[in-house]
Coordinates of C-alpha atoms in Angstrom, one line a residue:
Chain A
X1 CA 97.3 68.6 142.0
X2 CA 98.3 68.6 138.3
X3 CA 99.8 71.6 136.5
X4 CA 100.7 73.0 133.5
X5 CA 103.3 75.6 132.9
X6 CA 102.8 78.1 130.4
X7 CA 105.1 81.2 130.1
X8 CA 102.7 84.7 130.9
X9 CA 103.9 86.5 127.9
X10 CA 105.6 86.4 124.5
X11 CA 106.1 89.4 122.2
X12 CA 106.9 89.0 118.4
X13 CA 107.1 91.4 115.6
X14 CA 104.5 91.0 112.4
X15 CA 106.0 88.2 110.3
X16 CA 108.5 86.8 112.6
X17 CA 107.5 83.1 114.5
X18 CA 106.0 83.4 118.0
X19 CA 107.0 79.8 120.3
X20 CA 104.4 79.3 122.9
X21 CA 105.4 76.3 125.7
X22 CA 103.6 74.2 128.1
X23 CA 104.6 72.2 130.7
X24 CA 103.4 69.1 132.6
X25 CA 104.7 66.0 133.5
X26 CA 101.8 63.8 132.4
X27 CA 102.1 65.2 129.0
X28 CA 104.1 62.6 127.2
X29 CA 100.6 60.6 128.0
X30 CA 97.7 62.5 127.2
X31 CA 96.8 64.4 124.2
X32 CA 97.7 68.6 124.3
X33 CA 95.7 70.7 123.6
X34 CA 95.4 74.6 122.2
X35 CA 93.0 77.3 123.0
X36 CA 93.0 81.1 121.6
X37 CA 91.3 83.6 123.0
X38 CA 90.9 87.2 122.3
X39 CA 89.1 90.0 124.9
X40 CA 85.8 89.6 125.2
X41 CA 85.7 86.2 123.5
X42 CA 85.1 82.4 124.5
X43 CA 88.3 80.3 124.0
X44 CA 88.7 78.9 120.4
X45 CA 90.2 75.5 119.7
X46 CA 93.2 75.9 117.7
X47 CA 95.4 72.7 118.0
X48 CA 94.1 69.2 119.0
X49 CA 95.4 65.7 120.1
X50 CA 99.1 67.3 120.5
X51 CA 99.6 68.4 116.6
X52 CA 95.8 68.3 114.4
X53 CA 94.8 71.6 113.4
X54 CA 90.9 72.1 113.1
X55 CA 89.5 73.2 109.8
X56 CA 89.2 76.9 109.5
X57 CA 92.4 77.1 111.3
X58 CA 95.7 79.0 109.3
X59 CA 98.2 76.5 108.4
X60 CA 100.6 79.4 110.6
X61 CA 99.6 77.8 113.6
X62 CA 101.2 74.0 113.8
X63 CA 102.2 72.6 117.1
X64 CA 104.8 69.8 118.1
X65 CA 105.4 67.8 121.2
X66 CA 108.3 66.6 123.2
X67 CA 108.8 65.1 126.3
X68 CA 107.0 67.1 129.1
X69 CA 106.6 70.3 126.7
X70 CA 104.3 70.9 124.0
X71 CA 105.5 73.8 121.8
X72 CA 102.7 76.3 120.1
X73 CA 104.5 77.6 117.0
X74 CA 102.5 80.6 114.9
X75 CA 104.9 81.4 111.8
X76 CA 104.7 84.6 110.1
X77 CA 102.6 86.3 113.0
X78 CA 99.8 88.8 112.3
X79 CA 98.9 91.2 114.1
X80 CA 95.4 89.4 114.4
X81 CA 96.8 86.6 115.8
X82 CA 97.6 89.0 119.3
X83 CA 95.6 86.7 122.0
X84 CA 96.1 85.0 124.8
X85 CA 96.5 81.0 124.0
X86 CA 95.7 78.8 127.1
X87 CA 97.5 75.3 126.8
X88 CA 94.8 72.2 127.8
X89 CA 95.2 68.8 129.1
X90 CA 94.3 66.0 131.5
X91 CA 95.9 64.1 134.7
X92 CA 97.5 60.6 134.0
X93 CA 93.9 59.1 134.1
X94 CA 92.6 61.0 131.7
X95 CA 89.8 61.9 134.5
X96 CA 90.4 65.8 135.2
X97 CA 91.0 68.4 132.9
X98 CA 93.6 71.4 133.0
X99 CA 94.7 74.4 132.3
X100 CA 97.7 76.4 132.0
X101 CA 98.1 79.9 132.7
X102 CA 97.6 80.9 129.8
X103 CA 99.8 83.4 127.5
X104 CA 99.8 86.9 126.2
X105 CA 101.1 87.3 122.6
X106 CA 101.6 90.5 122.0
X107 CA 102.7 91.6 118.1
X108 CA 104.9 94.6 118.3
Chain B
X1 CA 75.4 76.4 120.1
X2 CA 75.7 76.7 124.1
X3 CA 73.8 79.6 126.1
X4 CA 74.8 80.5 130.1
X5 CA 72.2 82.0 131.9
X6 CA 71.7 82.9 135.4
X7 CA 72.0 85.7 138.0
X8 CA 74.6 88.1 137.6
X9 CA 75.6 89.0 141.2
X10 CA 75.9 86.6 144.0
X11 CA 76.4 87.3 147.4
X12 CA 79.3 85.9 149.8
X13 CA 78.2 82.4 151.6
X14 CA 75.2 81.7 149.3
X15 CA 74.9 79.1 146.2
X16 CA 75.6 80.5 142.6
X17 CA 73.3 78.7 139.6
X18 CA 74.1 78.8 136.4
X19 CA 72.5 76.8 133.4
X20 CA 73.6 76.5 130.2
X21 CA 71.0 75.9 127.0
X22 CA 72.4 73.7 124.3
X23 CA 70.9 74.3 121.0
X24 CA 70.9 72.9 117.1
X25 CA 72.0 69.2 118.5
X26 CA 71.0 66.7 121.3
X27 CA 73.0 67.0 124.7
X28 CA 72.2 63.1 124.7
X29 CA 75.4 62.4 122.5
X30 CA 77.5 59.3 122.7
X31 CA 81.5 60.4 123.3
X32 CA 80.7 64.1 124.6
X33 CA 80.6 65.6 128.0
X34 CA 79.7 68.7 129.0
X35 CA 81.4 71.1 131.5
X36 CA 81.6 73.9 132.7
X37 CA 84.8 76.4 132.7
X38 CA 85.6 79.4 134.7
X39 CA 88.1 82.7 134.5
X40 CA 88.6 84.9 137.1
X41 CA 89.8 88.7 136.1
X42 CA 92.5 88.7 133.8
X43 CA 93.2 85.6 134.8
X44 CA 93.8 81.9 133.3
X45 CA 90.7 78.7 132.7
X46 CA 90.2 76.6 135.4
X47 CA 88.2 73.4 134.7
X48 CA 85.4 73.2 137.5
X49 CA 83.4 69.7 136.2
X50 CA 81.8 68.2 133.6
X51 CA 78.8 65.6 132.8
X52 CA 77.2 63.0 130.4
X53 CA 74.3 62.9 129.6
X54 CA 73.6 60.0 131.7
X55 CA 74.8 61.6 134.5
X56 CA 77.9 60.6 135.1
X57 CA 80.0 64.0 136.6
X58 CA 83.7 64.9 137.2
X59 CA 84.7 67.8 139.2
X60 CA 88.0 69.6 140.0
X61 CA 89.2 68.6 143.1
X62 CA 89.9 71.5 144.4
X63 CA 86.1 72.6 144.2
X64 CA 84.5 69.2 144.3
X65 CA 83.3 69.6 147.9
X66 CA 81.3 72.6 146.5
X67 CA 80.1 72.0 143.4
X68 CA 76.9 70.2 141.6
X69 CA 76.5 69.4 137.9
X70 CA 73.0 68.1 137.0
X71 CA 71.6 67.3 133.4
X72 CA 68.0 67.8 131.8
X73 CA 68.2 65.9 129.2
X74 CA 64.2 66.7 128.1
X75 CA 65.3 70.0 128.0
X76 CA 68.0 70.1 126.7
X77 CA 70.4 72.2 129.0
X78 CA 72.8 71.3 132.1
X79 CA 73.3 73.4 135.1
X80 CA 75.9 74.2 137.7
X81 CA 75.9 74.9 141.0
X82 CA 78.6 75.9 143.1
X83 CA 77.8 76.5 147.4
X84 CA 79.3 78.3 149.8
X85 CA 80.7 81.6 147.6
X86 CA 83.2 84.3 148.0
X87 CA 84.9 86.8 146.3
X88 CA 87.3 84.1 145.0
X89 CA 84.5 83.0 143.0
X90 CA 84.0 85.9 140.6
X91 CA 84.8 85.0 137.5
X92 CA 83.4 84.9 133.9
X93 CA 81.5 81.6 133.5
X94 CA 81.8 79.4 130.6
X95 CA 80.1 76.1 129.6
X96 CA 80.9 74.0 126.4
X97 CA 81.3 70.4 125.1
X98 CA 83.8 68.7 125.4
X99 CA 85.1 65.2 123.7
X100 CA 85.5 62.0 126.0
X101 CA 86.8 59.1 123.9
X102 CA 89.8 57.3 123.9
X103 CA 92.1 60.2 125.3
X104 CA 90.6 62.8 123.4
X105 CA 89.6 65.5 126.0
X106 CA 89.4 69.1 123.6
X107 CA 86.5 71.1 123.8
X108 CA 84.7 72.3 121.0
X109 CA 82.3 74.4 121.4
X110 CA 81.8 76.7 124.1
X111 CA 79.2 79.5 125.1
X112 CA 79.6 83.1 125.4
X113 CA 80.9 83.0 129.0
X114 CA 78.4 85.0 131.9
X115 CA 80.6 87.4 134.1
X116 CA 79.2 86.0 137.9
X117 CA 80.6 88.9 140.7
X118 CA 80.2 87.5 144.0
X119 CA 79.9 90.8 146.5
X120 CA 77.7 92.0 149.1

């Protein structure tokens, strides 16, 4: 089955950049995907097709891809953006979806 | 906006429905699927399956041999159901829409999520 790797946690203190990665080997072919959710909440779409940001989103949240990994990057972290962010794509056909792990950010 | 509904508690062995309303647009959209998303305790997503409006379904492999995914498209809503339960199926259940064009694959809009304990 097809996986993708995300780390379980990354702590940052408010103002400093947080670097989220994902991992899969069908990556460099299908679009990357970013997800944020907060307790109690439904995922929120926060990075599409490997790099687009959605209206509404910050401009602190940018993303970049290479190779197999797909890198999250929030600059200048607030302590709003504490979350866990789940990493999304598909297998080589594009046919079925996945998850990663998911992530905790904690901001110190 | 997307709505779950369905029972609450499940017990071990039987089949858990869910359904999920979809409101202020037409589930019978060109480029969309619709699917439905699950997450155990403190744990990550797992994509269980999704369909078109025509019908057309994709399931996990891992729970394909258990899983349905129907479509009414006169009322607007799609359902899920999932046979055969056990504890391993307790998890908060979400449905949402999600793109299907090209290699676009991101959902966008999701329901609430329904918590669905499987116990005795």
């Amino acid at each position: 089955s097809y996986e993708l790797t995300q780390p379980p946690s990354v702590s940052v203190s408010p103002g400093q950049t947080a670097r989220i990665t994902c991992s899969g080997d069908t990556l460099p072919n299908q679009y990357s995907y970013w997800y944020q959710q907060k307790p109690g909440q439904a995922p929120k779409l926060v990075i599409y097709k490997d790099i687009e940001r959605p209206s509404g989103i910050p401009e602190r949240f940018s993303a970049s891809a290479s190779g197999t990994t797909v890198t999250l990057t929030i600059s200048g972290v607030r302590a709003e953006d504490e979350a866990d962010y789940h990493c999304q794509s598909a297998d080589s056909t594009g046919t079925y979806l996945v998850f990663g792990g998911g992530t905790r950010l904690t901001v110190l | 906006q997307l709505q779950e509904s369905g029972p609450g508690l499940v017990k071990p062995s039987e089949t858990l429905s869910l359904t999920c309303n979809v409101s202020g647009g037409s589930i019978s959209i060109t480029n969309y699927y619709w699917g439905w998303v699950r997450q155990p305790p403190g744990k990550g997503l797992e994509w269980i399956g999704s369909i078109y409006y025509r019908g057309t379904t994709h399931f996990n492999p891992s729970l394909k041999s258990r899983v349905a995914i129907s479509v009414d498209t006169s009322e607007n809503r799609f359902s899920l159901k999932l046979r055969s339960v056990t504890a391993a199926d307790t998890a908060v259940y979400y449905c949402g829409r999600h793109r299907r064009v090209a290699a676009e694959r991101e959902f966008d809009y999701w329901g609430q999520g329904t918590l669905v304990t499987v116990s005795s």
